[in-house]
JSON list of C-alpha atoms in Angstrom, two decimals:
[
{"chain": "A", "resi": 1, "resn": "GLN", "atom": "CA", "xyz": [-3.56, 9.01, 25.79]},
{"chain": "A", "resi": 2, "resn": "ARG", "atom": "CA", "xyz": [-1.73, 6.14, 27.90]},
{"chain": "A", "resi": 3, "resn": "ALA", "atom": "CA", "xyz": [-5.22, 4.16, 27.94]},
{"chain": "A", "resi": 4, "resn": "ARG", "atom": "CA", "xyz": [-5.37, 3.77, 24.28]},
{"chain": "A", "resi": 5, "resn": "THR", "atom": "CA", "xyz": [-0.87, 3.66, 23.69]},
{"chain": "A", "resi": 6, "resn": "ARG", "atom": "CA", "xyz": [-1.97, 0.77, 25.99]},
{"chain": "A", "resi": 7, "resn": "ILE", "atom": "CA", "xyz": [-4.61, -0.86, 25.02]},
{"chain": "A", "resi": 8, "resn": "MET", "atom": "CA", "xyz": [-3.32, -1.02, 21.35]},
{"chain": "A", "resi": 9, "resn": "ARG", "atom": "CA", "xyz": [-0.34, -2.72, 22.97]},
{"chain": "A", "resi": 10, "resn": "CYS", "atom": "CA", "xyz": [-3.32, -5.07, 23.71]},
{"chain": "A", "resi": 11, "resn": "PHE", "atom": "CA", "xyz": [-4.02, -5.75, 21.09]},
{"chain": "A", "resi": 12, "resn": "LYS", "atom": "CA", "xyz": [-1.67, -5.81, 18.60]},
{"chain": "A", "resi": 13, "resn": "ASP", "atom": "CA", "xyz": [0.21, -8.22, 21.05]},
{"chain": "A", "resi": 14, "resn": "GLY", "atom": "CA", "xyz": [-2.81, -10.87, 20.98]},
{"chain": "A", "resi": 15, "resn": "SER", "atom": "CA", "xyz": [-3.41, -10.36, 24.85]},
{"chain": "A", "resi": 16, "resn": "VAL", "atom": "CA", "xyz": [-7.23, -8.47, 23.63]},
{"chain": "A", "resi": 17, "resn": "PRO", "atom": "CA", "xyz": [-8.80, -10.00, 21.04]},
{"chain": "A", "resi": 18, "resn": "MET", "atom": "CA", "xyz": [-11.65, -7.32, 20.72]},
{"chain": "A", "resi": 19, "resn": "LEU", "atom": "CA", "xyz": [-10.66, -3.82, 20.42]},
{"chain": "A", "resi": 20, "resn": "PHE", "atom": "CA", "xyz": [-13.96, -1.47, 20.11]},
{"chain": "A", "resi": 21, "resn": "ALA", "atom": "CA", "xyz": [-13.23, 1.55, 18.81]},
{"chain": "A", "resi": 22, "resn": "THR", "atom": "CA", "xyz": [-15.01, 4.59, 17.61]},
{"chain": "A", "resi": 23, "resn": "ASP", "atom": "CA", "xyz": [-14.08, 6.42, 14.71]},
{"chain": "A", "resi": 24, "resn": "VAL", "atom": "CA", "xyz": [-11.21, 8.84, 16.01]},
{"chain": "A", "resi": 25, "resn": "ALA", "atom": "CA", "xyz": [-9.33, 6.43, 17.55]},
{"chain": "A", "resi": 26, "resn": "ALA", "atom": "CA", "xyz": [-9.60, 4.20, 14.78]},
{"chain": "A", "resi": 27, "resn": "ARG", "atom": "CA", "xyz": [-7.81, 6.29, 12.82]},
{"chain": "A", "resi": 28, "resn": "GLY", "atom": "CA", "xyz": [-3.71, 6.24, 12.85]},
{"chain": "A", "resi": 29, "resn": "LEU", "atom": "CA", "xyz": [-4.04, 2.83, 13.28]},
{"chain": "A", "resi": 30, "resn": "ASP", "atom": "CA", "xyz": [-1.56, 0.18, 12.31]},
{"chain": "A", "resi": 31, "resn": "VAL", "atom": "CA", "xyz": [-2.59, -3.47, 13.40]},
{"chain": "A", "resi": 32, "resn": "LYS", "atom": "CA", "xyz": [-1.49, -6.48, 11.64]},
{"chain": "A", "resi": 33, "resn": "ASP", "atom": "CA", "xyz": [-3.81, -9.85, 11.14]},
{"chain": "A", "resi": 34, "resn": "VAL", "atom": "CA", "xyz": [-6.85, -8.61, 11.99]},
{"chain": "A", "resi": 35, "resn": "THR", "atom": "CA", "xyz": [-9.51, -10.81, 10.43]},
{"chain": "A", "resi": 36, "resn": "HIS", "atom": "CA", "xyz": [-12.89, -8.79, 10.73]},
{"chain": "A", "resi": 37, "resn": "VAL", "atom": "CA", "xyz": [-14.13, -5.57, 11.25]},
{"chain": "A", "resi": 38, "resn": "ILE", "atom": "CA", "xyz": [-17.55, -5.47, 12.43]},
{"chain": "A", "resi": 39, "resn": "ASN", "atom": "CA", "xyz": [-19.13, -1.79, 12.40]},
{"chain": "A", "resi": 40, "resn": "PHE", "atom": "CA", "xyz": [-21.96, -1.34, 14.61]},
{"chain": "A", "resi": 41, "resn": "ASP", "atom": "CA", "xyz": [-23.50, 1.50, 12.08]},
{"chain": "A", "resi": 42, "resn": "PHE", "atom": "CA", "xyz": [-22.38, 2.95, 9.40]},
{"chain": "A", "resi": 43, "resn": "PRO", "atom": "CA", "xyz": [-20.30, 6.69, 9.41]},
{"chain": "A", "resi": 44, "resn": "ARG", "atom": "CA", "xyz": [-22.44, 9.19, 9.62]},
{"chain": "A", "resi": 45, "resn": "SER", "atom": "CA", "xyz": [-20.52, 11.71, 7.01]},
{"chain": "A", "resi": 46, "resn": "LYS", "atom": "CA", "xyz": [-22.45, 12.36, 4.86]},
{"chain": "A", "resi": 47, "resn": "GLY", "atom": "CA", "xyz": [-22.18, 11.51, -0.09]},
{"chain": "A", "resi": 48, "resn": "LYS", "atom": "CA", "xyz": [-18.95, 10.23, -0.61]},
{"chain": "A", "resi": 49, "resn": "ALA", "atom": "CA", "xyz": [-17.61, 11.14, 2.60]},
{"chain": "A", "resi": 50, "resn": "GLY", "atom": "CA", "xyz": [-19.57, 8.04, 4.39]},
{"chain": "A", "resi": 51, "resn": "ILE", "atom": "CA", "xyz": [-18.07, 4.97, 1.80]},
{"chain": "A", "resi": 52, "resn": "GLU", "atom": "CA", "xyz": [-14.64, 6.57, 1.56]},
{"chain": "A", "resi": 53, "resn": "ASP", "atom": "CA", "xyz": [-14.73, 6.31, 5.97]},
{"chain": "A", "resi": 54, "resn": "PHE", "atom": "CA", "xyz": [-16.11, 3.37, 5.58]},
{"chain": "A", "resi": 55, "resn": "VAL", "atom": "CA", "xyz": [-13.44, 1.77, 3.33]},
{"chain": "A", "resi": 56, "resn": "HIS", "atom": "CA", "xyz": [-10.69, 2.91, 5.64]},
{"chain": "A", "resi": 57, "resn": "ARG", "atom": "CA", "xyz": [-13.22, 1.57, 7.84]},
{"chain": "A", "resi": 58, "resn": "ILE", "atom": "CA", "xyz": [-12.66, -2.15, 7.20]},
{"chain": "A", "resi": 59, "resn": "GLY", "atom": "CA", "xyz": [-9.15, -1.32, 5.78]},
{"chain": "A", "resi": 60, "resn": "ARG", "atom": "CA", "xyz": [-8.55, -2.85, 8.25]},
{"chain": "A", "resi": 61, "resn": "THR", "atom": "CA", "xyz": [-8.87, -6.56, 7.66]},
{"chain": "A", "resi": 62, "resn": "GLY", "atom": "CA", "xyz": [-7.16, -8.65, 5.13]},
{"chain": "A", "resi": 63, "resn": "ARG", "atom": "CA", "xyz": [-4.33, -6.96, 4.63]},
{"chain": "A", "resi": 64, "resn": "ALA", "atom": "CA", "xyz": [-1.76, -7.58, 2.42]},
{"chain": "A", "resi": 65, "resn": "GLY", "atom": "CA", "xyz": [-3.51, -10.88, 0.82]},
{"chain": "A", "resi": 66, "resn": "ALA", "atom": "CA", "xyz": [-4.92, -12.38, 3.57]},
{"chain": "A", "resi": 67, "resn": "LYS", "atom": "CA", "xyz": [-8.08, -13.22, 4.11]},
{"chain": "A", "resi": 68, "resn": "GLY", "atom": "CA", "xyz": [-10.31, -10.80, 6.30]},
{"chain": "A", "resi": 69, "resn": "GLU", "atom": "CA", "xyz": [-14.24, -9.98, 6.79]},
{"chain": "A", "resi": 70, "resn": "ALA", "atom": "CA", "xyz": [-16.49, -7.19, 7.57]},
{"chain": "A", "resi": 71, "resn": "ILE", "atom": "CA", "xyz": [-19.95, -6.92, 8.22]},
{"chain": "A", "resi": 72, "resn": "THR", "atom": "CA", "xyz": [-21.20, -3.62, 8.90]},
{"chain": "A", "resi": 73, "resn": "PHE", "atom": "CA", "xyz": [-25.25, -3.25, 10.26]},
{"chain": "A", "resi": 74, "resn": "PHE", "atom": "CA", "xyz": [-26.45, -0.58, 7.27]},
{"chain": "A", "resi": 75, "resn": "THR", "atom": "CA", "xyz": [-30.82, 0.15, 7.92]},
{"chain": "A", "resi": 76, "resn": "LYS", "atom": "CA", "xyz": [-32.83, 2.12, 5.73]},
{"chain": "A", "resi": 77, "resn": "ASP", "atom": "CA", "xyz": [-30.99, 5.47, 7.70]},
{"chain": "A", "resi": 78, "resn": "ASN", "atom": "CA", "xyz": [-28.49, 5.01, 5.64]},
{"chain": "A", "resi": 79, "resn": "ARG", "atom": "CA", "xyz": [-30.11, 4.32, 1.91]},
{"chain": "A", "resi": 80, "resn": "GLY", "atom": "CA", "xyz": [-28.67, 7.29, 0.80]},
{"chain": "A", "resi": 81, "resn": "HIS", "atom": "CA", "xyz": [-25.64, 5.42, 0.77]},
{"chain": "A", "resi": 82, "resn": "ALA", "atom": "CA", "xyz": [-26.89, 2.47, -0.77]},
{"chain": "A", "resi": 83, "resn": "ARG", "atom": "CA", "xyz": [-25.98, 2.79, -4.76]},
{"chain": "A", "resi": 84, "resn": "GLU", "atom": "CA", "xyz": [-22.51, 4.20, -3.91]},
{"chain": "A", "resi": 85, "resn": "LEU", "atom": "CA", "xyz": [-22.08, 0.84, -1.53]},
{"chain": "A", "resi": 86, "resn": "VAL", "atom": "CA", "xyz": [-23.76, -1.72, -4.26]},
{"chain": "A", "resi": 87, "resn": "GLY", "atom": "CA", "xyz": [-21.38, -0.33, -7.16]},
{"chain": "A", "resi": 88, "resn": "LEU", "atom": "CA", "xyz": [-18.01, -0.86, -4.32]},
{"chain": "A", "resi": 89, "resn": "LEU", "atom": "CA", "xyz": [-19.41, -4.25, -3.73]},
{"chain": "A", "resi": 90, "resn": "LYS", "atom": "CA", "xyz": [-19.55, -5.07, -7.09]},
{"chain": "A", "resi": 91, "resn": "ARG", "atom": "CA", "xyz": [-16.56, -4.00, -8.16]},
{"chain": "A", "resi": 92, "resn": "ALA", "atom": "CA", "xyz": [-14.44, -5.50, -5.46]},
{"chain": "A", "resi": 93, "resn": "LYS", "atom": "CA", "xyz": [-16.26, -8.43, -6.94]},
{"chain": "A", "resi": 94, "resn": "GLN", "atom": "CA", "xyz": [-18.17, -9.30, -3.47]},
{"chain": "A", "resi": 95, "resn": "GLU", "atom": "CA", "xyz": [-21.29, -10.26, -2.32]},
{"chain": "A", "resi": 96, "resn": "VAL", "atom": "CA", "xyz": [-24.47, -8.02, -2.55]},
{"chain": "A", "resi": 97, "resn": "PRO", "atom": "CA", "xyz": [-27.02, -8.41, 0.27]},
{"chain": "A", "resi": 98, "resn": "THR", "atom": "CA", "xyz": [-30.37, -8.90, -1.48]},
{"chain": "A", "resi": 99, "resn": "ASP", "atom": "CA", "xyz": [-31.46, -6.28, 1.13]},
{"chain": "A", "resi": 100, "resn": "LEU", "atom": "CA", "xyz": [-28.71, -3.47, -0.62]},
{"chain": "A", "resi": 101, "resn": "GLU", "atom": "CA", "xyz": [-29.39, -4.45, -3.38]},
{"chain": "A", "resi": 102, "resn": "ALA", "atom": "CA", "xyz": [-33.70, -3.49, -3.31]},
{"chain": "A", "resi": 103, "resn": "MET", "atom": "CA", "xyz": [-32.87, -0.44, -1.43]},
{"chain": "A", "resi": 104, "resn": "VAL", "atom": "CA", "xyz": [-31.46, 0.62, -4.85]},
{"chain": "A", "resi": 105, "resn": "SER", "atom": "CA", "xyz": [-34.17, -0.81, -6.95]}
]
């Protein structure tokens, strides 16, 4: 826990510019000015829980009217979430990648 606290302090003060975290480590993080979130893999939770976990992850960026970018590596193994993810992106007026759209068709 001490190491996590030290790393988080360094990330928050900018002396560590990047943070790699698991879902467990990401819970409860409140860091201002995060401009990018990169998901190496889509949450493995089933059904709506996967989308909720995804929204929780990307909610770290672009807070309080600031712009941010979230990038997620989404594969055929994740296609069970494709329809709901496309709907989420469209409702948020975000770009829907053609490969993702094709998984729904």
